[in-house]
JSON list of C-alpha atoms in Angstrom, two decimals:
[
{"chain": "A", "resi": 1, "resn": "GLY", "atom": "CA", "xyz": [-14.63, 135.03, 150.22]},
{"chain": "A", "resi": 2, "resn": "THR", "atom": "CA", "xyz": [-16.02, 134.22, 154.01]},
{"chain": "A", "resi": 3, "resn": "ILE", "atom": "CA", "xyz": [-16.89, 129.99, 154.16]},
{"chain": "A", "resi": 4, "resn": "CYS", "atom": "CA", "xyz": [-19.90, 129.70, 156.27]},
{"chain": "A", "resi": 5, "resn": "PRO", "atom": "CA", "xyz": [-19.54, 128.07, 159.56]},
{"chain": "A", "resi": 6, "resn": "TYR", "atom": "CA", "xyz": [-22.94, 125.87, 158.90]},
{"chain": "A", "resi": 7, "resn": "GLN", "atom": "CA", "xyz": [-21.04, 124.46, 155.80]},
{"chain": "A", "resi": 8, "resn": "THR", "atom": "CA", "xyz": [-18.69, 122.23, 157.62]},
{"chain": "A", "resi": 9, "resn": "ASP", "atom": "CA", "xyz": [-21.51, 121.25, 159.78]},
{"chain": "A", "resi": 10, "resn": "ARG", "atom": "CA", "xyz": [-23.57, 120.62, 156.75]},
{"chain": "A", "resi": 11, "resn": "PHE", "atom": "CA", "xyz": [-20.94, 117.75, 155.26]},
{"chain": "A", "resi": 12, "resn": "GLN", "atom": "CA", "xyz": [-20.15, 116.56, 158.70]},
{"chain": "A", "resi": 13, "resn": "ASN", "atom": "CA", "xyz": [-23.17, 115.43, 160.04]},
{"chain": "A", "resi": 14, "resn": "GLY", "atom": "CA", "xyz": [-25.35, 115.68, 156.56]},
{"chain": "A", "resi": 15, "resn": "ASN", "atom": "CA", "xyz": [-28.60, 117.57, 155.92]},
{"chain": "A", "resi": 16, "resn": "ARG", "atom": "CA", "xyz": [-31.40, 116.40, 155.52]},
{"chain": "A", "resi": 17, "resn": "LEU", "atom": "CA", "xyz": [-33.73, 119.60, 154.16]},
{"chain": "A", "resi": 18, "resn": "ALA", "atom": "CA", "xyz": [-30.38, 120.12, 151.41]},
{"chain": "A", "resi": 19, "resn": "GLY", "atom": "CA", "xyz": [-30.09, 116.22, 150.77]},
{"chain": "A", "resi": 20, "resn": "THR", "atom": "CA", "xyz": [-26.78, 116.19, 151.75]},
{"chain": "A", "resi": 21, "resn": "GLY", "atom": "CA", "xyz": [-25.80, 113.03, 153.36]},
{"chain": "A", "resi": 22, "resn": "LYS", "atom": "CA", "xyz": [-22.19, 112.67, 156.13]},
{"chain": "A", "resi": 23, "resn": "ASN", "atom": "CA", "xyz": [-18.93, 113.26, 154.29]},
{"chain": "A", "resi": 24, "resn": "PRO", "atom": "CA", "xyz": [-16.08, 113.69, 156.73]},
{"chain": "A", "resi": 25, "resn": "GLU", "atom": "CA", "xyz": [-13.61, 114.29, 153.77]},
{"chain": "A", "resi": 26, "resn": "GLN", "atom": "CA", "xyz": [-15.84, 117.17, 152.45]},
{"chain": "A", "resi": 27, "resn": "ALA", "atom": "CA", "xyz": [-16.27, 118.63, 156.28]},
{"chain": "A", "resi": 28, "resn": "VAL", "atom": "CA", "xyz": [-12.24, 118.27, 155.99]},
{"chain": "A", "resi": 29, "resn": "PHE", "atom": "CA", "xyz": [-12.09, 120.63, 153.79]},
{"chain": "A", "resi": 30, "resn": "TRP", "atom": "CA", "xyz": [-14.44, 123.44, 154.55]},
{"chain": "A", "resi": 31, "resn": "PHE", "atom": "CA", "xyz": [-13.52, 122.92, 157.85]},
{"chain": "A", "resi": 32, "resn": "ARG", "atom": "CA", "xyz": [-9.70, 123.73, 156.93]},
{"chain": "A", "resi": 33, "resn": "LYS", "atom": "CA", "xyz": [-10.91, 126.19, 155.19]},
{"chain": "A", "resi": 34, "resn": "SER", "atom": "CA", "xyz": [-13.07, 128.16, 158.22]},
{"chain": "A", "resi": 35, "resn": "ALA", "atom": "CA", "xyz": [-9.74, 127.70, 160.08]},
{"chain": "A", "resi": 36, "resn": "SER", "atom": "CA", "xyz": [-7.31, 129.21, 158.07]},
{"chain": "A", "resi": 37, "resn": "GLN", "atom": "CA", "xyz": [-9.66, 131.89, 157.81]},
{"chain": "A", "resi": 38, "resn": "GLY", "atom": "CA", "xyz": [-9.95, 132.55, 161.75]},
{"chain": "A", "resi": 39, "resn": "TYR", "atom": "CA", "xyz": [-12.70, 130.54, 162.94]},
{"chain": "A", "resi": 40, "resn": "LEU", "atom": "CA", "xyz": [-12.01, 128.89, 166.19]},
{"chain": "A", "resi": 41, "resn": "ALA", "atom": "CA", "xyz": [-15.32, 126.25, 165.88]},
{"chain": "A", "resi": 42, "resn": "ALA", "atom": "CA", "xyz": [-13.36, 124.94, 162.84]},
{"chain": "A", "resi": 43, "resn": "GLN", "atom": "CA", "xyz": [-10.18, 125.23, 164.28]},
{"chain": "A", "resi": 44, "resn": "GLY", "atom": "CA", "xyz": [-11.51, 123.29, 167.46]},
{"chain": "A", "resi": 45, "resn": "GLU", "atom": "CA", "xyz": [-13.41, 120.91, 165.22]},
{"chain": "A", "resi": 46, "resn": "LEU", "atom": "CA", "xyz": [-10.26, 119.96, 162.51]},
{"chain": "A", "resi": 47, "resn": "GLY", "atom": "CA", "xyz": [-8.67, 118.92, 165.29]},
{"chain": "A", "resi": 48, "resn": "ILE", "atom": "CA", "xyz": [-11.29, 116.73, 166.52]},
{"chain": "A", "resi": 49, "resn": "LEU", "atom": "CA", "xyz": [-11.29, 115.15, 163.13]},
{"chain": "A", "resi": 50, "resn": "TYR", "atom": "CA", "xyz": [-7.59, 115.19, 163.89]},
{"chain": "A", "resi": 51, "resn": "LEU", "atom": "CA", "xyz": [-7.18, 113.54, 166.89]},
{"chain": "A", "resi": 52, "resn": "ASN", "atom": "CA", "xyz": [-10.27, 110.62, 165.52]},
{"chain": "A", "resi": 53, "resn": "GLY", "atom": "CA", "xyz": [-9.14, 110.15, 161.72]},
{"chain": "A", "resi": 54, "resn": "GLU", "atom": "CA", "xyz": [-12.71, 111.38, 160.64]},
{"chain": "A", "resi": 55, "resn": "GLY", "atom": "CA", "xyz": [-12.00, 112.31, 157.05]},
{"chain": "A", "resi": 56, "resn": "VAL", "atom": "CA", "xyz": [-8.25, 112.67, 157.12]},
{"chain": "A", "resi": 57, "resn": "GLN", "atom": "CA", "xyz": [-5.48, 110.44, 157.90]},
{"chain": "A", "resi": 58, "resn": "LYS", "atom": "CA", "xyz": [-5.24, 110.37, 161.84]},
{"chain": "A", "resi": 59, "resn": "ASP", "atom": "CA", "xyz": [-2.83, 113.09, 162.91]},
{"chain": "A", "resi": 60, "resn": "PRO", "atom": "CA", "xyz": [-1.78, 113.92, 166.86]},
{"chain": "A", "resi": 61, "resn": "GLN", "atom": "CA", "xyz": [0.53, 116.35, 165.81]},
{"chain": "A", "resi": 62, "resn": "GLN", "atom": "CA", "xyz": [-2.17, 118.40, 163.39]},
{"chain": "A", "resi": 63, "resn": "ALA", "atom": "CA", "xyz": [-4.84, 117.73, 166.26]},
{"chain": "A", "resi": 64, "resn": "ILE", "atom": "CA", "xyz": [-2.63, 119.48, 168.84]},
{"chain": "A", "resi": 65, "resn": "PHE", "atom": "CA", "xyz": [-1.71, 122.64, 165.95]},
{"chain": "A", "resi": 66, "resn": "TRP", "atom": "CA", "xyz": [-5.36, 123.02, 165.42]},
{"chain": "A", "resi": 67, "resn": "LEU", "atom": "CA", "xyz": [-6.70, 122.70, 169.09]},
{"chain": "A", "resi": 68, "resn": "LYS", "atom": "CA", "xyz": [-3.82, 124.76, 170.20]},
{"chain": "A", "resi": 69, "resn": "LYS", "atom": "CA", "xyz": [-4.34, 127.76, 168.00]},
{"chain": "A", "resi": 70, "resn": "ALA", "atom": "CA", "xyz": [-8.22, 128.04, 169.25]},
{"chain": "A", "resi": 71, "resn": "ALA", "atom": "CA", "xyz": [-7.23, 127.00, 172.75]},
{"chain": "A", "resi": 72, "resn": "LYS", "atom": "CA", "xyz": [-4.33, 129.73, 172.67]},
{"chain": "A", "resi": 73, "resn": "THR", "atom": "CA", "xyz": [-7.85, 132.62, 171.53]},
{"chain": "A", "resi": 74, "resn": "GLY", "atom": "CA", "xyz": [-9.72, 131.58, 174.83]},
{"chain": "A", "resi": 75, "resn": "HIS", "atom": "CA", "xyz": [-12.02, 129.04, 172.80]},
{"chain": "A", "resi": 76, "resn": "SER", "atom": "CA", "xyz": [-13.56, 127.34, 176.14]},
{"chain": "A", "resi": 77, "resn": "LYS", "atom": "CA", "xyz": [-14.47, 123.89, 173.80]},
{"chain": "A", "resi": 78, "resn": "ALA", "atom": "CA", "xyz": [-11.25, 123.65, 172.56]},
{"chain": "A", "resi": 79, "resn": "GLN", "atom": "CA", "xyz": [-9.25, 123.86, 175.90]},
{"chain": "A", "resi": 80, "resn": "THR", "atom": "CA", "xyz": [-11.52, 121.21, 177.63]},
{"chain": "A", "resi": 81, "resn": "LEU", "atom": "CA", "xyz": [-10.49, 118.98, 174.30]},
{"chain": "A", "resi": 82, "resn": "LEU", "atom": "CA", "xyz": [-6.95, 119.81, 174.16]},
{"chain": "A", "resi": 83, "resn": "GLY", "atom": "CA", "xyz": [-7.16, 119.15, 178.13]},
{"chain": "A", "resi": 84, "resn": "LEU", "atom": "CA", "xyz": [-8.83, 116.00, 177.56]},
{"chain": "A", "resi": 85, "resn": "ALA", "atom": "CA", "xyz": [-5.92, 114.49, 174.75]},
{"chain": "A", "resi": 86, "resn": "TYR", "atom": "CA", "xyz": [-3.23, 114.86, 177.18]},
{"chain": "A", "resi": 87, "resn": "ALA", "atom": "CA", "xyz": [-4.81, 113.12, 179.57]},
{"chain": "A", "resi": 88, "resn": "ALA", "atom": "CA", "xyz": [-6.28, 110.52, 177.77]},
{"chain": "A", "resi": 89, "resn": "GLU", "atom": "CA", "xyz": [-4.56, 107.87, 174.90]},
{"chain": "A", "resi": 90, "resn": "THR", "atom": "CA", "xyz": [-5.20, 109.41, 172.03]},
{"chain": "A", "resi": 91, "resn": "GLY", "atom": "CA", "xyz": [-1.80, 109.18, 170.93]},
{"chain": "A", "resi": 92, "resn": "ILE", "atom": "CA", "xyz": [-0.43, 112.38, 171.82]},
{"chain": "A", "resi": 93, "resn": "PRO", "atom": "CA", "xyz": [2.00, 111.90, 174.70]},
{"chain": "A", "resi": 94, "resn": "GLU", "atom": "CA", "xyz": [-0.02, 111.87, 178.08]},
{"chain": "A", "resi": 95, "resn": "ASN", "atom": "CA", "xyz": [0.76, 115.02, 180.10]},
{"chain": "A", "resi": 96, "resn": "GLY", "atom": "CA", "xyz": [-0.94, 115.28, 183.34]},
{"chain": "A", "resi": 97, "resn": "GLN", "atom": "CA", "xyz": [0.50, 118.58, 184.11]},
{"chain": "A", "resi": 98, "resn": "LYS", "atom": "CA", "xyz": [-0.26, 120.04, 180.38]},
{"chain": "A", "resi": 99, "resn": "ALA", "atom": "CA", "xyz": [-3.75, 118.48, 180.31]},
{"chain": "A", "resi": 100, "resn": "VAL", "atom": "CA", "xyz": [-4.70, 120.48, 183.85]},
{"chain": "A", "resi": 101, "resn": "PHE", "atom": "CA", "xyz": [-3.27, 124.00, 182.35]},
{"chain": "A", "resi": 102, "resn": "TRP", "atom": "CA", "xyz": [-6.18, 123.13, 179.73]},
{"chain": "A", "resi": 103, "resn": "LEU", "atom": "CA", "xyz": [-8.85, 122.14, 181.27]},
{"chain": "A", "resi": 104, "resn": "LYS", "atom": "CA", "xyz": [-7.94, 125.12, 184.00]},
{"chain": "A", "resi": 105, "resn": "LYS", "atom": "CA", "xyz": [-8.04, 127.58, 181.46]},
{"chain": "A", "resi": 106, "resn": "ALA", "atom": "CA", "xyz": [-11.98, 126.41, 180.21]},
{"chain": "A", "resi": 107, "resn": "ALA", "atom": "CA", "xyz": [-13.60, 125.53, 183.78]},
{"chain": "A", "resi": 108, "resn": "LYS", "atom": "CA", "xyz": [-12.63, 129.28, 184.54]},
{"chain": "A", "resi": 109, "resn": "GLN", "atom": "CA", "xyz": [-15.12, 130.16, 181.60]},
{"chain": "A", "resi": 110, "resn": "GLY", "atom": "CA", "xyz": [-17.75, 127.68, 183.42]},
{"chain": "A", "resi": 111, "resn": "ASN", "atom": "CA", "xyz": [-16.95, 124.81, 181.26]},
{"chain": "A", "resi": 112, "resn": "ALA", "atom": "CA", "xyz": [-18.99, 121.73, 183.10]},
{"chain": "A", "resi": 113, "resn": "GLN", "atom": "CA", "xyz": [-16.57, 118.82, 180.79]},
{"chain": "A", "resi": 114, "resn": "ALA", "atom": "CA", "xyz": [-13.33, 121.03, 181.90]},
{"chain": "A", "resi": 115, "resn": "ILE", "atom": "CA", "xyz": [-14.76, 120.87, 184.90]},
{"chain": "A", "resi": 116, "resn": "GLY", "atom": "CA", "xyz": [-15.64, 117.53, 185.55]},
{"chain": "A", "resi": 117, "resn": "ALA", "atom": "CA", "xyz": [-12.64, 116.25, 184.15]},
{"chain": "A", "resi": 118, "resn": "LEU", "atom": "CA", "xyz": [-10.80, 118.76, 186.06]},
{"chain": "A", "resi": 119, "resn": "GLY", "atom": "CA", "xyz": [-12.57, 116.37, 189.16]},
{"chain": "A", "resi": 120, "resn": "MET", "atom": "CA", "xyz": [-11.21, 113.13, 187.45]},
{"chain": "A", "resi": 121, "resn": "ALA", "atom": "CA", "xyz": [-7.74, 114.56, 187.27]},
{"chain": "A", "resi": 122, "resn": "TYR", "atom": "CA", "xyz": [-8.29, 115.26, 191.14]},
{"chain": "A", "resi": 123, "resn": "GLN", "atom": "CA", "xyz": [-9.52, 111.66, 191.76]},
{"chain": "A", "resi": 124, "resn": "GLU", "atom": "CA", "xyz": [-6.89, 110.59, 190.30]},
{"chain": "A", "resi": 125, "resn": "GLY", "atom": "CA", "xyz": [-3.64, 112.28, 190.43]},
{"chain": "A", "resi": 126, "resn": "ASN", "atom": "CA", "xyz": [-3.19, 113.21, 187.43]},
{"chain": "A", "resi": 127, "resn": "GLY", "atom": "CA", "xyz": [-1.06, 116.41, 186.89]},
{"chain": "A", "resi": 128, "resn": "VAL", "atom": "CA", "xyz": [-2.50, 117.65, 190.91]},
{"chain": "A", "resi": 129, "resn": "PRO", "atom": "CA", "xyz": [-2.02, 115.89, 193.78]},
{"chain": "A", "resi": 130, "resn": "LYS", "atom": "CA", "xyz": [-4.98, 113.31, 194.32]},
{"chain": "A", "resi": 131, "resn": "SER", "atom": "CA", "xyz": [-7.92, 115.46, 196.44]},
{"chain": "A", "resi": 132, "resn": "LEU", "atom": "CA", "xyz": [-11.18, 113.13, 197.20]},
{"chain": "A", "resi": 133, "resn": "ILE", "atom": "CA", "xyz": [-12.59, 116.35, 198.79]},
{"chain": "A", "resi": 134, "resn": "ASN", "atom": "CA", "xyz": [-11.19, 118.55, 195.92]},
{"chain": "A", "resi": 135, "resn": "ALA", "atom": "CA", "xyz": [-12.65, 115.26, 192.94]},
{"chain": "A", "resi": 136, "resn": "TYR", "atom": "CA", "xyz": [-15.92, 115.87, 195.26]},
{"chain": "A", "resi": 137, "resn": "ALA", "atom": "CA", "xyz": [-16.32, 119.61, 195.22]},
{"chain": "A", "resi": 138, "resn": "LEU", "atom": "CA", "xyz": [-15.68, 119.62, 191.29]},
{"chain": "A", "resi": 139, "resn": "TYR", "atom": "CA", "xyz": [-17.70, 116.87, 190.43]},
{"chain": "A", "resi": 140, "resn": "LEU", "atom": "CA", "xyz": [-20.90, 118.96, 192.28]},
{"chain": "A", "resi": 141, "resn": "LYS", "atom": "CA", "xyz": [-20.08, 122.47, 190.72]},
{"chain": "A", "resi": 142, "resn": "ALA", "atom": "CA", "xyz": [-20.16, 120.07, 187.27]},
{"chain": "A", "resi": 143, "resn": "SER", "atom": "CA", "xyz": [-23.42, 118.51, 188.33]},
{"chain": "A", "resi": 144, "resn": "VAL", "atom": "CA", "xyz": [-25.32, 121.93, 188.07]},
{"chain": "A", "resi": 145, "resn": "ASN", "atom": "CA", "xyz": [-24.63, 122.28, 184.60]},
{"chain": "A", "resi": 146, "resn": "SER", "atom": "CA", "xyz": [-24.49, 118.36, 182.95]},
{"chain": "A", "resi": 147, "resn": "GLU", "atom": "CA", "xyz": [-26.58, 116.12, 184.20]},
{"chain": "A", "resi": 148, "resn": "PHE", "atom": "CA", "xyz": [-23.54, 113.65, 182.81]},
{"chain": "A", "resi": 149, "resn": "PHE", "atom": "CA", "xyz": [-21.72, 114.24, 185.77]},
{"chain": "A", "resi": 150, "resn": "ALA", "atom": "CA", "xyz": [-24.18, 113.94, 188.93]},
{"chain": "A", "resi": 151, "resn": "PRO", "atom": "CA", "xyz": [-23.50, 110.56, 189.33]},
{"chain": "A", "resi": 152, "resn": "PHE", "atom": "CA", "xyz": [-19.92, 111.05, 190.41]},
{"chain": "A", "resi": 153, "resn": "PRO", "atom": "CA", "xyz": [-19.83, 112.50, 194.11]},
{"chain": "A", "resi": 154, "resn": "LYS", "atom": "CA", "xyz": [-22.18, 109.73, 194.92]},
{"chain": "A", "resi": 155, "resn": "GLY", "atom": "CA", "xyz": [-20.32, 107.73, 193.38]},
{"chain": "A", "resi": 156, "resn": "LEU", "atom": "CA", "xyz": [-16.79, 108.82, 195.62]},
{"chain": "A", "resi": 157, "resn": "GLU", "atom": "CA", "xyz": [-18.86, 109.40, 198.68]},
{"chain": "A", "resi": 158, "resn": "LYS", "atom": "CA", "xyz": [-18.29, 105.09, 199.24]},
{"chain": "A", "resi": 159, "resn": "ARG", "atom": "CA", "xyz": [-14.77, 106.14, 199.82]},
{"chain": "A", "resi": 160, "resn": "MET", "atom": "CA", "xyz": [-14.78, 109.34, 202.19]},
{"chain": "A", "resi": 161, "resn": "THR", "atom": "CA", "xyz": [-15.97, 109.97, 205.81]},
{"chain": "A", "resi": 162, "resn": "PRO", "atom": "CA", "xyz": [-18.92, 112.57, 206.24]},
{"chain": "A", "resi": 163, "resn": "GLU", "atom": "CA", "xyz": [-16.63, 115.02, 207.64]},
{"chain": "A", "resi": 164, "resn": "ALA", "atom": "CA", "xyz": [-14.91, 114.59, 204.13]},
{"chain": "A", "resi": 165, "resn": "ILE", "atom": "CA", "xyz": [-17.90, 115.29, 202.64]},
{"chain": "A", "resi": 166, "resn": "ALA", "atom": "CA", "xyz": [-18.92, 118.13, 204.20]},
{"chain": "A", "resi": 167, "resn": "ARG", "atom": "CA", "xyz": [-15.47, 119.78, 203.62]},
{"chain": "A", "resi": 168, "resn": "ALA", "atom": "CA", "xyz": [-15.95, 118.85, 200.30]},
{"chain": "A", "resi": 169, "resn": "LYS", "atom": "CA", "xyz": [-19.36, 121.03, 199.92]},
{"chain": "A", "resi": 170, "resn": "SER", "atom": "CA", "xyz": [-17.34, 123.69, 201.80]},
{"chain": "A", "resi": 171, "resn": "VAL", "atom": "CA", "xyz": [-14.64, 123.92, 199.02]},
{"chain": "A", "resi": 172, "resn": "ASP", "atom": "CA", "xyz": [-14.96, 127.22, 196.99]},
{"chain": "A", "resi": 173, "resn": "VAL", "atom": "CA", "xyz": [-14.32, 125.63, 193.34]},
{"chain": "A", "resi": 174, "resn": "ASN", "atom": "CA", "xyz": [-13.23, 128.96, 191.65]},
{"chain": "A", "resi": 175, "resn": "ARG", "atom": "CA", "xyz": [-9.91, 128.76, 193.47]},
{"chain": "A", "resi": 176, "resn": "LEU", "atom": "CA", "xyz": [-8.71, 125.34, 191.90]},
{"chain": "A", "resi": 177, "resn": "PHE", "atom": "CA", "xyz": [-8.67, 126.69, 188.33]},
{"chain": "A", "resi": 178, "resn": "GLU", "atom": "CA", "xyz": [-5.94, 129.15, 189.20]},
{"chain": "A", "resi": 179, "resn": "GLU", "atom": "CA", "xyz": [-2.40, 128.68, 187.62]}
]
């Protein structure tokens, strides 16, 4: 039978109405069942659980396997998480180019977290040539849908000339998402 994706959430977060407490091991059981039946969200969540070692032993290879499975089908959250996993110290060998590849795919779909993370890649020169102008432009775009990134452009302004800021405001960020 088909597994209800709600079941996985119920055990991961607990459900006050159903009287279930938080149970990471049970969440892994249901995510695994859902993921093996092709539920993209479950595949992505299972990848996160393996990445963080929640309810299972931390396993970066399993994390990548499940995140990639969902990301390859166009699931923007999984693409973002896969990009972030390659960009940070998560037990997976850091790879700026792979990080940028997946972040661009999610950014094309309007994922604000991916757009902001791509901004960080440009700011640090991780997987792309360092560019404060591109970073600023991406932070502006990300801040439209995510309050988290709202302070980022202001933080960069201290390191940029007024001319560079003006150029950044006119960047077509969609061209930055292209391969």
